[in-house]
Tab-separated table of C-alpha atoms in Angstrom:
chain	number	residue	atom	x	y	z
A	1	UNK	CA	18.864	-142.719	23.129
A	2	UNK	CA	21.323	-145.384	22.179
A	3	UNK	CA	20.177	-147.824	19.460
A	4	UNK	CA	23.636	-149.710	19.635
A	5	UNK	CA	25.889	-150.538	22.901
A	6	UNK	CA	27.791	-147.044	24.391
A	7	UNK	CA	31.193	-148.372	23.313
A	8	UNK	CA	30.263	-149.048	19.636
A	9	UNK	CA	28.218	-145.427	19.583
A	10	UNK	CA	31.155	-143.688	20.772
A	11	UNK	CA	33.618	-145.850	18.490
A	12	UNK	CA	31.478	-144.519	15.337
A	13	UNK	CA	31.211	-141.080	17.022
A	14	UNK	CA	35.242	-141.139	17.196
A	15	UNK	CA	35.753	-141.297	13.535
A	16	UNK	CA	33.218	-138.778	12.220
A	17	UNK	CA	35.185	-135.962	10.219
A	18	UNK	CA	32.015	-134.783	8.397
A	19	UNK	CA	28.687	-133.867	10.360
A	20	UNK	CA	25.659	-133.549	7.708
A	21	UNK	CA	22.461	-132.223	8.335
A	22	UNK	CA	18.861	-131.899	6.642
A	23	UNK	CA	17.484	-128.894	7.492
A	24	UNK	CA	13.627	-129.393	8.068
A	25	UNK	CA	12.591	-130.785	10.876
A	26	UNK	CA	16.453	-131.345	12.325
A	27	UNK	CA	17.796	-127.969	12.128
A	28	UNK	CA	13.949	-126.287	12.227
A	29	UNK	CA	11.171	-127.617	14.192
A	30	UNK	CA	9.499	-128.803	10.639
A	31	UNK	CA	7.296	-125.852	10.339
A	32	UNK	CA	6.162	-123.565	7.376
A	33	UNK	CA	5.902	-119.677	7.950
A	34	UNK	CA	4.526	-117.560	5.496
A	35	UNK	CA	4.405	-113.659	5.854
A	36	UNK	CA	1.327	-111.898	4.131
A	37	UNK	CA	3.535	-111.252	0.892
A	38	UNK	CA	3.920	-115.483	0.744
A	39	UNK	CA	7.283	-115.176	1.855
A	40	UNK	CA	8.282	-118.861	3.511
A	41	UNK	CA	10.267	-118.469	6.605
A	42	UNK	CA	11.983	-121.151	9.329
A	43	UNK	CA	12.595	-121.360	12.825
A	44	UNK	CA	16.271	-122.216	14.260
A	45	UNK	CA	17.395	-122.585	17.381
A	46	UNK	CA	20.280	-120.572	18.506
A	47	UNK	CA	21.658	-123.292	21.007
A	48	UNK	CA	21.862	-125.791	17.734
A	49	UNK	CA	23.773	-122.715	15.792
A	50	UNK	CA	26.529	-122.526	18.623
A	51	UNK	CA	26.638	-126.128	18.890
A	52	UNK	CA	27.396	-125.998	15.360
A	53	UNK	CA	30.109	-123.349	15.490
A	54	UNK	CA	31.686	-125.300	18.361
A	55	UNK	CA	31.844	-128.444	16.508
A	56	UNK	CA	33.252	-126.660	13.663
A	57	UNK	CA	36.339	-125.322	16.258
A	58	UNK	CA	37.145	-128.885	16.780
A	59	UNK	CA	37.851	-129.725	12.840
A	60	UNK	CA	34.710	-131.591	12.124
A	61	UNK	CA	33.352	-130.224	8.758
A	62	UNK	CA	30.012	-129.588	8.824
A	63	UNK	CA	27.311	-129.849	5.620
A	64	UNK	CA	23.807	-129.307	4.950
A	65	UNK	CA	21.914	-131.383	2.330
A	66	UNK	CA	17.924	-130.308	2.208
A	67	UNK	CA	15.345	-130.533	-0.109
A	68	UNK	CA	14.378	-126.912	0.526
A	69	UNK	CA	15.654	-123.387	-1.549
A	70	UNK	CA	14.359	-121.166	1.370
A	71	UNK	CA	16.242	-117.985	1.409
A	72	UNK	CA	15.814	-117.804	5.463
A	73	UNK	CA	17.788	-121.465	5.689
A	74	UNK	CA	20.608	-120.086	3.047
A	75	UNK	CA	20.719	-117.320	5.480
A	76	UNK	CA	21.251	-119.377	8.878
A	77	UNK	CA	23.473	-121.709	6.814
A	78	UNK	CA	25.894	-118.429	5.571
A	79	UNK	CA	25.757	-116.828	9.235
A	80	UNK	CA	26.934	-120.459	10.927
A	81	UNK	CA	29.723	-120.281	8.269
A	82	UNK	CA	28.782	-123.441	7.194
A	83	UNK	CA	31.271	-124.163	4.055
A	84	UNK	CA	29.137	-126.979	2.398
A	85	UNK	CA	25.433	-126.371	2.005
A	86	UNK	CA	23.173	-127.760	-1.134
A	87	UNK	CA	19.793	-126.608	-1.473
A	88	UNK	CA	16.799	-128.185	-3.654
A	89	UNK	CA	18.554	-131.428	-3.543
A	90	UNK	CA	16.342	-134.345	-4.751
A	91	UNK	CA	19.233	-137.195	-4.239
A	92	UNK	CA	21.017	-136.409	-1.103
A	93	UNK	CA	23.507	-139.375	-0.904
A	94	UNK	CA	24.521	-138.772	-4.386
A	95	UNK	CA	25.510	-135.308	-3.149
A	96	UNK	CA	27.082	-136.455	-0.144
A	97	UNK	CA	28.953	-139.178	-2.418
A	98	UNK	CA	30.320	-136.346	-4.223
A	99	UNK	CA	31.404	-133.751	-0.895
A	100	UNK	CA	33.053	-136.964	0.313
A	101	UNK	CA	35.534	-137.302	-2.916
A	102	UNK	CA	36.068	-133.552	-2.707
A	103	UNK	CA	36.969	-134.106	1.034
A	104	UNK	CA	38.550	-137.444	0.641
A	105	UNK	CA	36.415	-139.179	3.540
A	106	UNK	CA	34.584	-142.280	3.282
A	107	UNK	CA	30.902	-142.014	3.940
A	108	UNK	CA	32.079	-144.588	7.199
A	109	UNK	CA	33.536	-140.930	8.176
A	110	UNK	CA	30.141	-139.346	7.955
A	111	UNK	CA	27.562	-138.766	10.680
A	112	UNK	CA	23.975	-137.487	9.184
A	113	UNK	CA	20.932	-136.516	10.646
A	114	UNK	CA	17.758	-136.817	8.966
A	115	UNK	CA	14.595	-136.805	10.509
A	116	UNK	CA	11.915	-137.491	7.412
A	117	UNK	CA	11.980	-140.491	4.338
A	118	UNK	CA	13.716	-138.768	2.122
A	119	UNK	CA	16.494	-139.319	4.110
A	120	UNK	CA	16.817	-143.209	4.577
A	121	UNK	CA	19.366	-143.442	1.522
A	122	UNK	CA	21.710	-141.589	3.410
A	123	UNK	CA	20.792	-142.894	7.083
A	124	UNK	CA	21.711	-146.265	5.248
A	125	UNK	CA	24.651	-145.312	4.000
A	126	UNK	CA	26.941	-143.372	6.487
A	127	UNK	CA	29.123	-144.525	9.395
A	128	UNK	CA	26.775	-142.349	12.429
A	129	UNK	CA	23.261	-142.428	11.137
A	130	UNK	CA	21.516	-139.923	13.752
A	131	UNK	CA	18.297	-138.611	14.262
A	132	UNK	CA	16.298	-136.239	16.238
A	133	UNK	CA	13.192	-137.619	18.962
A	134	UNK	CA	10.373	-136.649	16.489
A	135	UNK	CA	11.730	-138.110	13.221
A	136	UNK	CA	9.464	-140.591	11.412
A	137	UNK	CA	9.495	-144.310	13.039
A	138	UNK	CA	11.534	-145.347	10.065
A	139	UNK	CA	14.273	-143.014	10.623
A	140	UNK	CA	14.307	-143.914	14.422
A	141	UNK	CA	14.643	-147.641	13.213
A	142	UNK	CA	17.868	-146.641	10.926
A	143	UNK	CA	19.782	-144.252	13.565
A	144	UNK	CA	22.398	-145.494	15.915
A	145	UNK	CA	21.540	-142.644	18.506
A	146	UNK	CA	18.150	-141.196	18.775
A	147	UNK	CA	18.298	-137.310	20.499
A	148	UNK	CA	16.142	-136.895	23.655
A	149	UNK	CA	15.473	-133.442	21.831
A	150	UNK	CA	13.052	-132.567	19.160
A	151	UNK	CA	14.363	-131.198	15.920
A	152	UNK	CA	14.832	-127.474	15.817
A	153	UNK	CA	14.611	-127.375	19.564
A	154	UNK	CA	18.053	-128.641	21.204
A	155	UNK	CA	18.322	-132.008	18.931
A	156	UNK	CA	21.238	-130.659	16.892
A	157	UNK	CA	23.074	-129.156	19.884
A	158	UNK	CA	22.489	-132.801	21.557
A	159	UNK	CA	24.714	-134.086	18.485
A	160	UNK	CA	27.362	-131.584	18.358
A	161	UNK	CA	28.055	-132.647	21.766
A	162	UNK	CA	28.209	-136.297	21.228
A	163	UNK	CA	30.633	-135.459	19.011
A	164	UNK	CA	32.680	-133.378	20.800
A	165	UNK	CA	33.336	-135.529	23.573
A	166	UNK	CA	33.697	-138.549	21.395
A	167	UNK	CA	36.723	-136.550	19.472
A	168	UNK	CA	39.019	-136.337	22.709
């Protein structure tokens, strides 16, 4: 859903060389497995991994910034061939700050999804803040698209392809 009017959304959209992600709730549907042995485990959804690899075709770079150290998400994250991934990350923008010098982008170059508080910062911060249907209210507020699709079920897939049309 479009906070902003179509022609500004795909204006932003258009300049985005960076997508970045949280992984929780965006990438997973926000639940916590644990096997018997109190291994944690995640959920992905395979139509967000290929919308990942296709957006990654078209030269967008593509990041993840979580909170988490789950072995299953450094797992998805190395199988998508995702080149810039940070795990246990208290301060996300300050991390983004820092993968934008290395890239030299501007964070008005930067598209992020973040579905929970501890994303605001960054929501706040970038060009394309994005979220996914279920994200807290507050994250909704800050986005400039809202996906019709709940996190770990579609939402990031619904992004990729924003994206991908926007770039042609």
């Amino acid at each position: 859903m479009n906070k902003i009017p179509e022609a500004e959304l795909q204006a932003r959209l258009s300049q985005v060389k960076l997508l970045a992600l949280d992984v929780d709730g965006v990438m997973t549907d926000g639940g916590l497995y644990y096997t018997e042995s109190g291994e944690e485990l995640r959920k992905f959804n395979v139509k967000d991994g290929m919308g990942i690899k296709l957006l990654q075709k078209t030269g967008i770079e593509v990041a993840v910034i979580t909170n988490s150290s789950c072995r299953a998400t450094r797992h998805r994250v190395q199988k998508l061939g995702i080149k810039y991934s940070f795990f246990a990350v208290e301060d996300k923008l300050a991390v983004l700050k820092e993968l934008c010098e290395q890239l030299s982008l501007s964070l008005s170059q930067v598209a992020y999804v973040g579905d929970d508080v501890i994303d605001l910062s960054v929501l706040r911060a970038v060009g394309c803040p994005l979220t996914v249907a279920d994200a807290m209210p507050e994250n909704r507020d800050c986005a400039v698209y809202v996906t019709r699709l709940v996190g770990g079920q579609g939402g990031v897939r619904e992004i990729c392809e924003l994206l991908m049309k926007a770039q042609v």
